[in-house]
C-alpha cells in the first residue's frame, strides 16, 4: 500500500495576493527590519579580556561549594548568632551567584555584564529585606538593627543646625563637618546619574525647599539660611555638580576605540587598557525636553519625584530606626542606591525618550519598587512620631507650585496648540 504523499502549497506569487495580504507582508517585513536586538538595548559584544567573557558556571559552583564546606566544618557551631549570620550570608551569596548566572544583561557592559546582574541581585535582596521589615512593628524593626550592630536600638540625640544663625566666620566654620564632603560626593554621583546640568540644579534647589518644608519633623533639617544656600547649594552642591558634569563632558567627548589586550604591544598599554575596562563602553547624553509633549513633562516630574524619594527616605529611615547618620549602614544604603540608580536611570531615559520602548527595564522597575517600599515603611513607622501639623506657609507654597505646574501643562499642551491652529487658519485666509 502506497504511503500518502505530503503536498505543500506553493508560495503564491505577488500578483496572486490581495491588496490586504500585500500590506500585511509589507508591515511584517518592516517590523522585522526595525526590531531591536533586545527589548530596549542592542546586544553589545566586548571582545577584550576574553577570559572573563567565557562561561564559568562550573568554576563558580566549585568555589561556592568549597566556601560552604569550609564554613560548615571549621566555624564554631555553638554560637547561634554567628551561625545565623553565616547562614544569611551564604543565602545571599547563593542568590547573587544564581542571579548572575540567570538574570538578563542590563544596559551596561563595563566592567562586565555580570557585575550589573549582581547589582540587580543586590537590589532584589534589599527589597526582600524591606518587605520583611514592612511587616514588623516599629519597636521590632529598631531591635532588628541590633543584628547588624549591637550598639543600635537606642534613641538618637537630637541635633539642630539652626541654633545660632548669625553669619560669622566662627559659625560658618562650626557648620563645616564630614557631611560637607558627603554633600559634594552625593551631588557628584547624582550628576553622573542625571547627566543634565539644568535638572541637577532644579533638584538641588528643590531639596533645600523640602528641607524647609520638613524641618518641623526632622530636627537636622532645621538649618540656618546661610547653611542652606551658601554651604549647601552654592558650595557643596555646586562643587559636586560641577565636577560630575565635567566627568560627563569628558565621557561624552571621548573617542571610544577598543582594542584587545593581545593587540597592544607594550606593557604600559596593556595596563592602560585593563584600567579602561572600568570606564563606560560608550556614553549617552540625557536630553529631557519636558516641554515637548505632556508625556515628556509627566516623565520628567516622575523622575524628579523618584530622586526626592531616594534623598528623603534615608533621612526618615535613620530617624525612625534610630541609626546615626555616620553609621556604616547608612553609608552602605547610599552606596547601594548609587549603584542601583546608574543602570536604572539609563533604562528610565530609554523608556522616556524612545517611543519604540514599551516597557521599563528590570533595574528601573526594581528601584521604583524599592523606593516605594521604603516609603511604605516610613508611613507605617511614622504613626505617632510626627504629631506637629505642616505649617500653613508650607501647604500654601506647595499648593501654589502644584497649581502653576497644572496651569503650565494646560497652557503648553492644550491652549497653546489651539491658539496656534487658530492663528495659522487666520493667516491662510
Coordinates of C-alpha atoms in Angstrom, one line a residue:
X1 CA 0.0 0.0 0.0
X2 CA 1.5 3.3 -1.1
X3 CA 2.1 5.9 1.6
X4 CA 0.1 9.1 1.2
X5 CA 2.2 11.9 -0.3
X6 CA 2.7 15.1 1.6
X7 CA 1.8 18.1 -0.6
X8 CA 3.0 21.6 0.1
X9 CA 1.1 24.5 -1.3
X10 CA 3.4 26.6 -3.5
X11 CA 4.2 30.2 -2.3
X12 CA 1.7 32.4 -4.1
X13 CA 3.2 34.9 -6.5
X14 CA 2.9 38.6 -5.6
X15 CA 0.4 39.1 -8.3
X16 CA -1.9 36.4 -6.7
X17 CA -2.0 38.2 -3.4
X18 CA -4.8 40.6 -2.4
X19 CA -4.1 44.2 -1.5
X20 CA -4.7 43.4 2.2
X21 CA -2.3 40.5 2.1
X22 CA 0.4 42.6 0.5
X23 CA 0.0 45.3 3.2
X24 CA 0.3 42.6 5.9
X25 CA 3.5 41.2 4.4
X26 CA 5.0 44.7 4.0
X27 CA 4.2 45.6 7.6
X28 CA 5.7 42.3 8.9
X29 CA 8.9 42.9 6.8
X30 CA 9.2 46.5 8.1
X31 CA 8.7 45.2 11.7
X32 CA 11.4 42.6 11.2
X33 CA 13.9 45.2 9.8
X34 CA 13.3 47.7 12.6
X35 CA 13.1 45.3 15.5
X36 CA 15.9 45.9 18.1
X37 CA 18.1 43.1 19.3
X38 CA 16.7 43.3 22.8
X39 CA 13.5 44.9 24.2
X40 CA 15.4 48.1 25.0
X41 CA 19.1 47.9 24.0
X42 CA 21.0 46.3 21.2
X43 CA 23.3 43.4 22.0
X44 CA 26.8 44.6 22.6
X45 CA 29.8 42.3 22.5
X46 CA 33.1 43.1 24.0
X47 CA 36.0 41.1 22.5
X48 CA 38.6 42.2 25.0
X49 CA 39.7 40.3 28.1
X50 CA 38.3 37.1 26.6
X51 CA 38.9 35.0 29.7
X52 CA 36.2 36.9 31.6
X53 CA 33.7 36.6 28.8
X54 CA 33.7 32.8 28.7
X55 CA 31.1 30.9 30.8
X56 CA 32.4 29.9 34.2
X57 CA 29.4 28.4 35.8
X58 CA 31.1 25.2 36.9
X59 CA 34.1 27.0 38.3
X60 CA 31.8 29.3 40.3
X61 CA 29.9 26.3 41.5
X62 CA 33.1 24.6 42.8
X63 CA 34.3 27.8 44.5
X64 CA 30.9 28.3 46.1
X65 CA 30.6 24.8 47.4
X66 CA 34.2 24.9 48.7
X67 CA 33.4 28.0 50.7
X68 CA 30.3 26.4 52.1
X69 CA 32.3 23.3 53.1
X70 CA 34.9 25.4 54.9
X71 CA 32.3 27.3 56.9
X72 CA 30.3 24.1 57.7
X73 CA 33.4 22.3 59.0
X74 CA 35.5 24.9 60.7
X75 CA 33.1 27.6 62.1
X76 CA 32.2 27.2 65.8
X77 CA 28.7 25.6 65.7
X78 CA 27.9 26.6 69.4
X79 CA 27.5 30.3 68.6
X80 CA 23.9 30.6 67.4
X81 CA 24.1 34.3 66.5
X82 CA 27.3 33.6 64.4
X83 CA 25.7 30.7 62.8
X84 CA 22.7 32.8 61.8
X85 CA 24.9 35.5 60.3
X86 CA 26.9 32.9 58.3
X87 CA 23.7 31.2 57.2
X88 CA 22.1 34.5 56.0
X89 CA 25.4 35.5 54.3
X90 CA 25.5 32.1 52.5
X91 CA 21.9 32.5 51.5
X92 CA 22.6 36.0 50.0
X93 CA 25.7 34.7 48.3
X94 CA 23.8 31.8 46.6
X95 CA 21.1 34.2 45.4
X96 CA 23.6 36.6 44.0
X97 CA 25.5 33.9 42.2
X98 CA 22.4 32.3 40.8
X99 CA 21.2 35.7 39.7
X100 CA 24.5 36.5 37.9
X101 CA 24.1 33.2 36.0
X102 CA 20.4 33.5 35.1
X103 CA 19.5 37.2 35.0
X104 CA 19.4 39.0 31.7
X105 CA 22.0 41.7 30.8
X106 CA 21.2 45.3 31.6
X107 CA 22.1 48.5 29.7
X108 CA 25.8 48.5 30.8
X109 CA 28.6 46.0 29.8
X110 CA 31.5 47.6 31.7
X111 CA 33.3 46.4 33.7
X112 CA 31.4 43.3 32.9
X113 CA 27.7 42.5 32.3
X114 CA 27.9 40.0 35.2
X115 CA 28.7 42.9 37.6
X116 CA 25.5 44.7 36.8
X117 CA 23.5 41.4 37.1
X118 CA 25.0 41.2 40.6
X119 CA 23.9 44.8 41.3
X120 CA 20.3 43.8 40.3
X121 CA 20.5 40.8 42.6
X122 CA 21.6 43.1 45.5
X123 CA 18.6 45.3 44.7
X124 CA 16.3 42.3 44.9
X125 CA 17.8 41.2 48.2
X126 CA 17.5 44.7 49.6
X127 CA 13.8 44.8 48.5
X128 CA 13.2 41.4 50.2
X129 CA 14.7 42.8 53.4
X130 CA 12.4 45.9 53.1
X131 CA 9.3 43.7 52.6
X132 CA 10.2 41.7 55.8
X133 CA 10.7 45.0 57.7
X134 CA 7.4 46.3 56.5
X135 CA 5.5 43.5 58.3
X136 CA 7.3 44.2 61.6
X137 CA 6.3 46.6 64.3
X138 CA 8.3 49.8 64.8
X139 CA 9.9 48.5 68.0
X140 CA 10.8 45.2 66.4
X141 CA 12.3 47.0 63.4
X142 CA 14.5 49.1 65.7
X143 CA 15.7 46.0 67.6
X144 CA 16.4 44.2 64.3
X145 CA 19.0 46.8 63.7
X146 CA 20.9 45.4 66.6
X147 CA 21.5 42.3 64.4
X148 CA 23.9 44.4 62.3
X149 CA 25.3 46.4 65.3
X150 CA 24.7 45.7 69.0
X151 CA 25.1 49.4 69.7
X152 CA 22.0 50.3 67.7
X153 CA 18.4 50.2 69.0
X154 CA 18.8 53.3 71.3
X155 CA 17.3 56.7 71.0
X156 CA 19.4 59.1 68.9
X157 CA 20.3 62.5 70.4
X158 CA 18.6 65.4 68.5
X159 CA 20.9 67.8 66.8
X160 CA 19.8 71.1 65.3
X161 CA 21.9 73.2 63.0
X162 CA 19.8 76.3 63.4
X163 CA 20.5 77.4 67.0
X164 CA 22.9 80.3 66.1
X165 CA 22.3 81.7 62.7
X166 CA 24.4 84.8 62.8
X167 CA 26.6 85.0 59.7
X168 CA 30.0 85.0 61.3
X169 CA 33.2 83.2 60.3
X170 CA 33.2 81.1 63.5
X171 CA 29.6 80.0 63.0
X172 CA 30.3 79.0 59.3
X173 CA 33.4 77.2 60.4
X174 CA 31.5 75.3 63.1
X175 CA 28.9 74.3 60.4
X176 CA 31.6 72.5 58.4
X177 CA 31.9 68.8 59.2
X178 CA 32.2 65.5 57.4
X179 CA 28.7 66.0 55.9
X180 CA 30.0 68.8 53.8
X181 CA 32.2 66.2 51.9
X182 CA 29.2 63.9 51.8
X183 CA 27.1 66.7 50.1
X184 CA 29.7 67.1 47.4
X185 CA 30.2 63.4 46.8
X186 CA 26.5 62.9 46.8
X187 CA 25.9 65.5 44.1
X188 CA 28.9 64.3 42.1
X189 CA 27.2 60.9 42.0
X190 CA 23.8 62.4 41.2
X191 CA 25.3 64.4 38.3
X192 CA 26.6 61.1 36.8
X193 CA 23.1 59.7 37.2
X194 CA 21.1 62.6 35.9
X195 CA 23.6 63.8 33.3
X196 CA 21.9 67.1 32.8
X197 CA 23.1 70.4 34.3
X198 CA 19.8 72.2 34.5
X199 CA 18.0 69.2 36.1
X200 CA 20.8 68.9 38.7
X201 CA 20.3 72.5 39.8
X202 CA 16.5 72.0 39.9
X203 CA 16.9 69.0 42.1
X204 CA 19.4 70.8 44.3
X205 CA 17.2 73.8 45.0
X206 CA 14.1 71.6 45.3
X207 CA 15.8 69.5 48.0
X208 CA 16.6 72.6 50.0
X209 CA 13.0 73.7 49.8
X210 CA 12.0 70.2 51.0
X211 CA 14.3 70.7 54.0
X212 CA 12.5 74.0 54.8
X213 CA 9.1 72.2 54.5
X214 CA 10.0 69.2 56.7
X215 CA 12.1 70.9 59.3
X216 CA 9.2 70.5 61.8
X217 CA 9.5 66.7 61.5
X218 CA 13.3 66.2 61.2
X219 CA 15.4 68.5 63.5
X220 CA 18.6 68.1 61.4
X221 CA 16.7 69.9 58.6
X222 CA 16.4 73.0 60.8
X223 CA 19.4 74.8 59.4
X224 CA 20.4 78.4 59.1
X225 CA 19.7 80.3 55.9
X226 CA 23.4 80.5 55.1
X227 CA 23.8 76.8 55.7
X228 CA 21.0 76.0 53.2
X229 CA 22.1 78.4 50.5
X230 CA 25.8 79.2 51.0
X231 CA 27.3 76.0 52.3
X232 CA 24.9 73.5 50.7
X233 CA 23.6 74.9 47.4
X234 CA 26.3 77.3 46.2
X235 CA 29.3 75.5 47.7
X236 CA 29.0 71.7 48.3
X237 CA 26.2 71.0 45.7
X238 CA 27.8 73.3 43.2
X239 CA 31.2 71.6 43.6
X240 CA 29.7 68.1 43.2
X241 CA 27.5 69.1 40.2
X242 CA 30.4 70.9 38.5
X243 CA 32.9 68.0 38.9
X244 CA 30.2 65.5 38.0
X245 CA 29.2 67.3 34.8
X246 CA 32.9 67.7 33.8
X247 CA 33.2 64.0 34.0
X248 CA 30.0 63.6 31.9
X249 CA 31.5 66.0 29.3
X250 CA 34.8 64.0 29.3
X251 CA 33.0 60.8 28.6
X252 CA 30.8 62.5 26.0
X253 CA 33.7 63.9 24.0
X254 CA 36.0 60.9 24.5
X255 CA 36.7 58.7 21.4
X256 CA 35.9 55.1 22.2
X257 CA 38.2 52.8 20.3
X258 CA 38.5 49.5 22.0
X259 CA 41.4 47.1 21.2
X260 CA 42.0 43.7 22.6
X261 CA 44.8 43.2 25.2
X262 CA 46.7 40.9 22.9
X263 CA 46.7 43.6 20.1
X264 CA 48.6 46.1 22.3
X265 CA 52.3 45.5 22.2
X266 CA 53.6 47.5 25.3
X267 CA 53.1 46.5 28.9
X268 CA 52.0 50.1 29.7
X269 CA 49.4 50.0 27.0
X270 CA 48.1 46.6 28.3
X271 CA 47.8 48.1 31.8
X272 CA 46.1 51.2 30.5
X273 CA 43.6 49.0 28.5
X274 CA 42.9 46.9 31.6
X275 CA 42.1 50.1 33.6
X276 CA 39.9 51.3 30.8
X277 CA 37.7 48.3 31.4
X278 CA 36.3 50.1 34.4
X279 CA 35.2 53.1 32.3
X280 CA 32.0 53.3 30.2
X281 CA 31.9 51.4 26.9
X282 CA 30.0 54.4 25.4
X283 CA 28.1 57.4 26.7
X284 CA 24.6 58.6 26.3
X285 CA 23.7 62.3 26.9
X286 CA 20.3 62.7 28.6
X287 CA 18.2 65.4 26.9
X288 CA 15.0 65.5 28.9
X289 CA 13.0 68.2 26.9
X290 CA 10.0 68.3 29.3
X291 CA 8.1 70.9 27.3
X292 CA 8.0 68.8 24.1
X293 CA 4.8 66.9 25.0
X294 CA 2.7 66.1 28.0
X295 CA 4.2 62.6 28.4
X296 CA 7.7 64.1 28.5
X297 CA 6.6 66.6 31.2
X298 CA 5.0 63.8 33.2
X299 CA 8.1 61.6 32.9
X300 CA 10.3 64.5 33.9
X301 CA 8.2 65.2 37.1
X302 CA 8.1 61.4 37.9
X303 CA 11.9 61.2 37.6
X304 CA 12.2 64.3 39.9
X305 CA 9.8 62.7 42.5
X306 CA 11.8 59.5 42.5
X307 CA 15.0 61.4 43.1
X308 CA 13.4 63.3 46.0
X309 CA 12.2 59.9 47.4
X310 CA 15.7 58.5 47.3
X311 CA 17.0 61.6 49.0
X312 CA 14.4 61.9 51.8
X313 CA 13.8 58.2 52.5
X314 CA 17.2 57.8 54.1
X315 CA 16.7 60.7 56.5
X316 CA 13.3 59.3 57.7
X317 CA 14.5 55.7 57.9
X318 CA 17.6 56.5 60.0
X319 CA 15.4 58.7 62.3
X320 CA 12.7 56.1 62.7
X321 CA 15.0 53.1 63.1
X322 CA 17.5 55.0 65.3
X323 CA 20.5 54.7 63.1
X324 CA 23.1 57.5 63.4
X325 CA 23.9 59.4 60.1
X326 CA 27.5 58.4 60.1
X327 CA 26.8 54.7 60.7
X328 CA 28.1 52.2 58.0
X329 CA 24.5 51.0 57.4
X330 CA 23.6 54.5 56.2
X331 CA 26.7 54.7 54.0
X332 CA 26.0 51.2 52.6
X333 CA 22.4 52.2 51.7
X334 CA 23.6 55.3 49.9
X335 CA 26.4 53.4 48.1
X336 CA 24.0 50.6 47.0
X337 CA 21.4 53.1 45.9
X338 CA 24.0 54.9 43.7
X339 CA 24.8 51.5 42.0
X340 CA 21.1 50.7 41.6
X341 CA 20.5 54.2 40.1
X342 CA 23.1 54.1 37.4
X343 CA 21.5 51.4 35.2
X344 CA 18.0 52.4 36.4
X345 CA 18.4 56.0 35.1
X346 CA 19.6 54.7 31.7
X347 CA 16.7 52.4 31.4
X348 CA 14.3 55.1 32.6
X349 CA 15.6 57.5 30.0
X350 CA 15.3 54.9 27.3
X351 CA 11.6 54.3 28.2
X352 CA 11.1 58.1 28.5
X353 CA 12.7 59.1 25.2
X354 CA 12.3 56.2 22.9
X355 CA 8.7 55.7 21.5
X356 CA 9.5 52.2 20.5
X357 CA 10.4 51.2 24.0
X358 CA 7.2 49.8 25.5
X359 CA 8.3 48.7 29.0
X360 CA 10.8 49.6 31.7
X361 CA 13.9 47.6 32.2
X362 CA 14.4 45.3 35.3
X363 CA 16.8 47.7 37.0
X364 CA 14.4 50.7 36.8
X365 CA 11.3 48.7 37.8
X366 CA 13.1 47.2 40.8
X367 CA 14.4 50.5 42.0
X368 CA 11.0 52.1 41.8
X369 CA 9.5 49.2 43.9
X370 CA 12.4 49.6 46.4
X371 CA 11.8 53.4 46.9
X372 CA 8.0 52.9 47.2
X373 CA 8.6 50.1 49.8
X374 CA 10.8 52.4 51.8
X375 CA 8.1 55.0 51.7
X376 CA 5.5 52.4 53.0
X377 CA 7.8 51.6 55.9
X378 CA 8.1 55.3 56.7
X379 CA 4.4 55.8 56.6
X380 CA 3.8 52.8 58.9
X381 CA 6.5 53.6 61.4
X382 CA 5.8 57.3 61.4
X383 CA 2.5 56.8 63.2
X384 CA 2.6 58.7 66.5
X385 CA 6.1 60.1 65.7
X386 CA 5.4 63.3 63.8
X387 CA 2.4 64.9 65.5
X388 CA 3.0 68.5 64.6
X389 CA 1.0 69.5 61.5
X390 CA 2.5 71.1 58.5
X391 CA 2.9 74.9 58.8
X392 CA 0.4 76.9 56.8
X393 CA 3.1 78.5 54.7
X394 CA 4.3 75.1 53.6
X395 CA 0.9 74.0 52.5
X396 CA 0.3 77.3 50.7
X397 CA 3.7 77.2 48.9
X398 CA 3.4 73.7 47.5
X399 CA -0.2 74.3 46.6
X400 CA 0.9 77.3 44.5
X401 CA 3.7 75.2 42.9
X402 CA 1.2 72.4 42.0
X403 CA -1.3 74.9 40.6
X404 CA 1.4 76.7 38.5
X405 CA 2.6 73.3 37.2
X406 CA -1.0 72.3 36.3
X407 CA -1.6 75.7 34.7
X408 CA 1.6 75.5 32.6
X409 CA 0.6 72.0 31.4
X410 CA -2.9 73.2 30.3
X411 CA -1.3 76.2 28.5
X412 CA 1.6 74.3 26.9
X413 CA -0.2 71.2 25.7
X414 CA -3.8 72.4 25.2
X415 CA -4.4 76.1 24.8
X416 CA -1.2 76.9 23.0
X417 CA -1.9 74.4 20.3
X418 CA -5.4 75.6 19.8
X419 CA -4.3 79.2 19.6
X420 CA -1.6 78.2 17.2
X421 CA -4.0 76.5 15.0
X422 CA -6.4 79.4 15.1
X423 CA -3.6 81.9 14.1
X424 CA -2.5 79.6 11.3
X425 CA -6.0 79.4 9.9
X426 CA -6.4 83.2 10.2
X427 CA -3.1 83.8 8.3
X428 CA -4.1 81.4 5.5
X429 CA -7.4 83.3 4.8

